[in-house]
PDB file of C-alpha atoms in Angstrom:
ATOM      1  CA  UNK C   1     194.675 127.678  16.431  1.00 62.00           C
ATOM      2  CA  UNK C   2     197.903 126.919  18.108  1.00 84.00           C
ATOM      3  CA  UNK C   3     197.923 130.409  19.615  1.00 84.00           C
ATOM      4  CA  UNK C   4     194.432 129.878  21.097  1.00 86.00           C
ATOM      5  CA  UNK C   5     195.596 126.686  22.813  1.00 88.00           C
ATOM      6  CA  UNK C   6     198.627 128.462  24.265  1.00 89.00           C
ATOM      7  CA  UNK C   7     196.526 131.375  25.561  1.00 90.00           C
ATOM      8  CA  UNK C   8     193.908 129.006  26.997  1.00 91.00           C
ATOM      9  CA  UNK C   9     196.636 126.937  28.667  1.00 92.00           C
ATOM     10  CA  UNK C  10     198.248 130.114  30.130  1.00 93.00           C
ATOM     11  CA  UNK C  11     194.911 131.374  31.501  1.00 93.00           C
ATOM     12  CA  UNK C  12     194.095 127.928  32.906  1.00 94.00           C
ATOM     13  CA  UNK C  13     197.442 127.645  34.703  1.00 95.00           C
ATOM     14  CA  UNK C  14     197.211 131.238  35.968  1.00 95.00           C
ATOM     15  CA  UNK C  15     193.712 130.612  37.322  1.00 95.00           C
ATOM     16  CA  UNK C  16     194.872 127.399  39.036  1.00 95.00           C
ATOM     17  CA  UNK C  17     197.798 129.216  40.654  1.00 96.00           C
ATOM     18  CA  UNK C  18     195.482 132.025  41.789  1.00 97.00           C
ATOM     19  CA  UNK C  19     193.070 129.532  43.380  1.00 96.00           C
ATOM     20  CA  UNK C  20     195.924 127.713  45.133  1.00 97.00           C
ATOM     21  CA  UNK C  21     197.310 131.007  46.473  1.00 97.00           C
ATOM     22  CA  UNK C  22     193.879 132.079  47.758  1.00 97.00           C
ATOM     23  CA  UNK C  23     193.424 128.729  49.503  1.00 97.00           C
ATOM     24  CA  UNK C  24     196.891 128.998  51.082  1.00 97.00           C
ATOM     25  CA  UNK C  25     196.223 132.565  52.250  1.00 97.00           C
ATOM     26  CA  UNK C  26     192.893 131.389  53.702  1.00 97.00           C
ATOM     27  CA  UNK C  27     194.621 128.558  55.589  1.00 97.00           C
ATOM     28  CA  UNK C  28     197.233 130.965  56.959  1.00 97.00           C
ATOM     29  CA  UNK C  29     194.539 133.434  58.103  1.00 97.00           C
ATOM     30  CA  UNK C  30     192.438 130.696  59.720  1.00 97.00           C
ATOM     31  CA  UNK C  31     195.515 129.127  61.309  1.00 96.00           C
ATOM     32  CA  UNK C  32     196.650 132.464  62.720  1.00 96.00           C
ATOM     33  CA  UNK C  33     193.194 133.166  64.138  1.00 94.00           C
ATOM     34  CA  UNK C  34     192.973 129.686  65.698  1.00 93.00           C
ATOM     35  CA  UNK C  35     196.459 129.922  67.175  1.00 93.00           C
ATOM     36  CA  UNK C  36     195.770 133.358  68.687  1.00 91.00           C
ATOM     37  CA  UNK C  37     192.419 132.203  70.086  1.00 88.00           C
ATOM     38  CA  UNK C  38     193.976 129.043  71.539  1.00 88.00           C
ATOM     39  CA  UNK C  39     196.857 131.012  73.010  1.00 88.00           C
ATOM     40  CA  UNK C  40     194.433 133.438  74.656  1.00 87.00           C
ATOM     41  CA  UNK C  41     192.471 130.556  76.202  1.00 86.00           C
ATOM     42  CA  UNK C  42     195.420 129.873  78.505  1.00 84.00           C
ATOM     43  CA  UNK C  43     197.051 133.315  78.786  1.00 82.00           C
ATOM     44  CA  UNK C  44     194.218 135.871  78.820  1.00 82.00           C
ATOM     45  CA  UNK C  45     195.122 138.951  80.856  1.00 83.00           C
ATOM     46  CA  UNK C  46     192.606 140.863  82.989  1.00 88.00           C
ATOM     47  CA  UNK C  47     190.560 143.605  81.337  1.00 86.00           C
ATOM     48  CA  UNK C  48     192.059 146.346  83.554  1.00 83.00           C
ATOM     49  CA  UNK C  49     195.221 146.733  85.601  1.00 83.00           C
ATOM     50  CA  UNK C  50     195.081 146.910  89.405  1.00 85.00           C
ATOM     51  CA  UNK C  51     193.010 148.218  91.187  1.00 87.00           C
ATOM     52  CA  UNK C  52     190.306 147.875  88.509  1.00 87.00           C
ATOM     53  CA  UNK C  53     186.663 148.479  89.341  1.00 89.00           C
ATOM     54  CA  UNK C  54     184.181 146.316  91.211  1.00 91.00           C
ATOM     55  CA  UNK C  55     181.174 145.006  89.318  1.00 91.00           C
ATOM     56  CA  UNK C  56     178.217 143.162  90.837  1.00 91.00           C
ATOM     57  CA  UNK C  57     177.045 140.152  88.804  1.00 91.00           C
ATOM     58  CA  UNK C  58     174.005 138.004  89.515  1.00 91.00           C
ATOM     59  CA  UNK C  59     174.080 134.409  88.317  1.00 90.00           C
ATOM     60  CA  UNK C  60     170.814 132.471  88.376  1.00 89.00           C
ATOM     61  CA  UNK C  61     170.189 128.722  88.275  1.00 88.00           C
ATOM     62  CA  UNK C  62     168.680 128.829  84.795  1.00 90.00           C
ATOM     63  CA  UNK C  63     171.711 130.502  83.186  1.00 90.00           C
ATOM     64  CA  UNK C  64     173.875 128.378  80.895  1.00 90.00           C
ATOM     65  CA  UNK C  65     177.653 128.750  80.731  1.00 90.00           C
ATOM     66  CA  UNK C  66     177.274 130.849  77.568  1.00 92.00           C
ATOM     67  CA  UNK C  67     174.701 133.081  79.305  1.00 92.00           C
ATOM     68  CA  UNK C  68     177.172 133.638  82.138  1.00 92.00           C
ATOM     69  CA  UNK C  69     179.901 134.467  79.612  1.00 93.00           C
ATOM     70  CA  UNK C  70     177.624 136.977  77.867  1.00 94.00           C
ATOM     71  CA  UNK C  71     176.715 138.562  81.219  1.00 93.00           C
ATOM     72  CA  UNK C  72     180.389 138.987  82.099  1.00 93.00           C
ATOM     73  CA  UNK C  73     181.013 140.528  78.664  1.00 93.00           C
ATOM     74  CA  UNK C  74     178.115 142.968  79.105  1.00 93.00           C
ATOM     75  CA  UNK C  75     179.452 144.006  82.524  1.00 91.00           C
ATOM     76  CA  UNK C  76     182.934 144.589  81.081  1.00 91.00           C
ATOM     77  CA  UNK C  77     184.643 141.816  83.047  1.00 92.00           C
ATOM     78  CA  UNK C  78     185.831 139.881  79.988  1.00 92.00           C
ATOM     79  CA  UNK C  79     186.662 141.051  76.487  1.00 91.00           C
ATOM     80  CA  UNK C  80     185.271 138.058  74.601  1.00 90.00           C
ATOM     81  CA  UNK C  81     182.292 135.945  75.733  1.00 92.00           C
ATOM     82  CA  UNK C  82     183.196 133.024  73.455  1.00 93.00           C
ATOM     83  CA  UNK C  83     186.729 132.992  74.824  1.00 92.00           C
ATOM     84  CA  UNK C  84     185.440 132.885  78.422  1.00 92.00           C
ATOM     85  CA  UNK C  85     183.059 130.081  77.453  1.00 93.00           C
ATOM     86  CA  UNK C  86     185.930 128.013  76.015  1.00 92.00           C
ATOM     87  CA  UNK C  87     188.125 128.797  79.035  1.00 92.00           C
ATOM     88  CA  UNK C  88     185.334 127.595  81.300  1.00 92.00           C
ATOM     89  CA  UNK C  89     184.764 124.413  79.298  1.00 92.00           C
ATOM     90  CA  UNK C  90     188.446 123.401  79.363  1.00 90.00           C
ATOM     91  CA  UNK C  91     188.834 124.252  83.048  1.00 90.00           C
ATOM     92  CA  UNK C  92     188.054 122.169  86.102  1.00 89.00           C
ATOM     93  CA  UNK C  93     185.188 124.575  86.850  1.00 88.00           C
ATOM     94  CA  UNK C  94     182.975 123.550  83.933  1.00 86.00           C
ATOM     95  CA  UNK C  95     179.470 122.908  85.239  1.00 85.00           C
ATOM     96  CA  UNK C  96     180.480 123.894  88.774  1.00 87.00           C
ATOM     97  CA  UNK C  97     179.527 127.583  88.834  1.00 88.00           C
ATOM     98  CA  UNK C  98     176.951 128.369  91.499  1.00 89.00           C
ATOM     99  CA  UNK C  99     174.094 130.821  91.317  1.00 89.00           C
ATOM    100  CA  UNK C 100     174.329 133.908  93.480  1.00 88.00           C
ATOM    101  CA  UNK C 101     175.390 137.520  93.547  1.00 91.00           C
ATOM    102  CA  UNK C 102     179.122 138.071  93.096  1.00 90.00           C
ATOM    103  CA  UNK C 103     181.284 141.162  93.324  1.00 91.00           C
ATOM    104  CA  UNK C 104     183.958 140.719  90.686  1.00 91.00           C
ATOM    105  CA  UNK C 105     186.719 143.109  89.704  1.00 91.00           C
ATOM    106  CA  UNK C 106     187.903 144.041  86.223  1.00 91.00           C
ATOM    107  CA  UNK C 107     191.493 143.354  87.352  1.00 91.00           C
ATOM    108  CA  UNK C 108     190.652 139.682  88.040  1.00 91.00           C
ATOM    109  CA  UNK C 109     191.693 137.009  85.575  1.00 90.00           C
ATOM    110  CA  UNK C 110     189.016 134.728  84.188  1.00 89.00           C
ATOM    111  CA  UNK C 111     190.392 131.917  86.329  1.00 90.00           C
ATOM    112  CA  UNK C 112     190.018 134.064  89.460  1.00 90.00           C
ATOM    113  CA  UNK C 113     186.385 134.733  88.517  1.00 91.00           C
ATOM    114  CA  UNK C 114     185.725 131.035  87.935  1.00 91.00           C
ATOM    115  CA  UNK C 115     187.283 130.098  91.284  1.00 91.00           C
ATOM    116  CA  UNK C 116     185.084 132.629  93.069  1.00 91.00           C
ATOM    117  CA  UNK C 117     181.883 131.566  91.307  1.00 90.00           C
ATOM    118  CA  UNK C 118     182.625 127.842  91.765  1.00 88.00           C
ATOM    119  CA  UNK C 119     183.268 128.101  95.506  1.00 85.00           C
ATOM    120  CA  UNK C 120     180.583 126.643  97.736  1.00 74.00           C
ATOM    121  CA  UNK C 121     178.311 129.493  98.801  1.00 65.00           C
ATOM    122  CA  UNK C 122     178.265 130.245 102.496  1.00 63.00           C
ATOM    123  CA  UNK C 123     174.878 129.642 104.033  1.00 54.00           C
ATOM    124  CA  UNK C 124     173.509 132.308 106.316  1.00 44.00           C
ATOM    125  CA  UNK C 125     171.387 131.648 109.374  1.00 42.00           C
ATOM    126  CA  UNK C 126     167.741 132.183 108.415  1.00 44.00           C
ATOM    127  CA  UNK C 127     164.440 130.439 109.091  1.00 43.00           C
ATOM    128  CA  UNK C 128     164.855 127.892 106.274  1.00 42.00           C
ATOM    129  CA  UNK C 129     168.611 127.307 106.234  1.00 36.00           C
ATOM    130  CA  UNK C 130     171.163 125.975 108.647  1.00 37.00           C
ATOM    131  CA  UNK C 131     174.458 127.613 109.361  1.00 34.00           C
ATOM    132  CA  UNK C 132     177.310 125.383 108.338  1.00 36.00           C
ATOM    133  CA  UNK C 133     180.004 125.445 111.009  1.00 34.00           C
ATOM    134  CA  UNK C 134     182.909 123.260 111.942  1.00 36.00           C
ATOM    135  CA  UNK C 135     186.588 123.288 112.648  1.00 35.00           C
ATOM    136  CA  UNK C 136     189.403 121.589 110.874  1.00 35.00           C
ATOM    137  CA  UNK C 137     189.985 119.386 113.956  1.00 40.00           C
ATOM    138  CA  UNK C 138     186.425 118.031 113.759  1.00 39.00           C
ATOM    139  CA  UNK C 139     186.785 117.422 110.031  1.00 37.00           C
ATOM    140  CA  UNK C 140     190.144 115.706 110.512  1.00 39.00           C
ATOM    141  CA  UNK C 141     188.740 113.469 113.289  1.00 42.00           C
ATOM    142  CA  UNK C 142     185.751 112.512 111.121  1.00 41.00           C
ATOM    143  CA  UNK C 143     188.037 111.695 108.197  1.00 41.00           C
ATOM    144  CA  UNK C 144     190.294 109.571 110.436  1.00 43.00           C
ATOM    145  CA  UNK C 145     187.285 107.749 111.930  1.00 46.00           C
ATOM    146  CA  UNK C 146     185.845 107.086 108.481  1.00 42.00           C
ATOM    147  CA  UNK C 147     189.182 105.757 107.231  1.00 44.00           C
ATOM    148  CA  UNK C 148     189.531 103.517 110.318  1.00 45.00           C
ATOM    149  CA  UNK C 149     186.005 102.161 109.777  1.00 46.00           C
ATOM    150  CA  UNK C 150     186.745 101.492 106.104  1.00 44.00           C
ATOM    151  CA  UNK C 151     189.977  99.694 106.975  1.00 47.00           C
ATOM    152  CA  UNK C 152     188.137  97.540 109.531  1.00 45.00           C
ATOM    153  CA  UNK C 153     185.554  96.481 106.950  1.00 46.00           C
ATOM    154  CA  UNK C 154     188.196  95.546 104.376  1.00 46.00           C
ATOM    155  CA  UNK C 155     190.427  93.875 106.963  1.00 52.00           C
ATOM    156  CA  UNK C 156     193.344  96.265 106.423  1.00 48.00           C
ATOM    157  CA  UNK C 157     195.231  98.159 109.103  1.00 46.00           C
TER     158      UNK C 157
END
């Protein structure tokens, strides 16, 4: 009987050690994956080296950020749609991408693509739209006038 208790105790301890080792290996694997993914969020390199190839992408109003990420993945502009989605969410461009047709290059970084897609689209002169024009002098004068008016209202100079 004593031998049975010793064998049972040995098997029990061995099984406990095996479970602990498997849990530790799992934590190391998950930690490594998370670290690599997090590192890539901020350091992702372009898909191709210069000069790359141009790809035309159409973004519509009804596309979510994940839909845009999947479209860029399908066109070969990013390697991982989920990674682009996370990069977009942690960037200043989250929710600021505009619909339109864009010519992107495979040598562009994801940040370069976001900057391009978040820029205000230029309006062309057609029947329904106005052409937006102006110089920096006009904009500067308007800003100065607005600031002067605001100072007058608050009583500051």
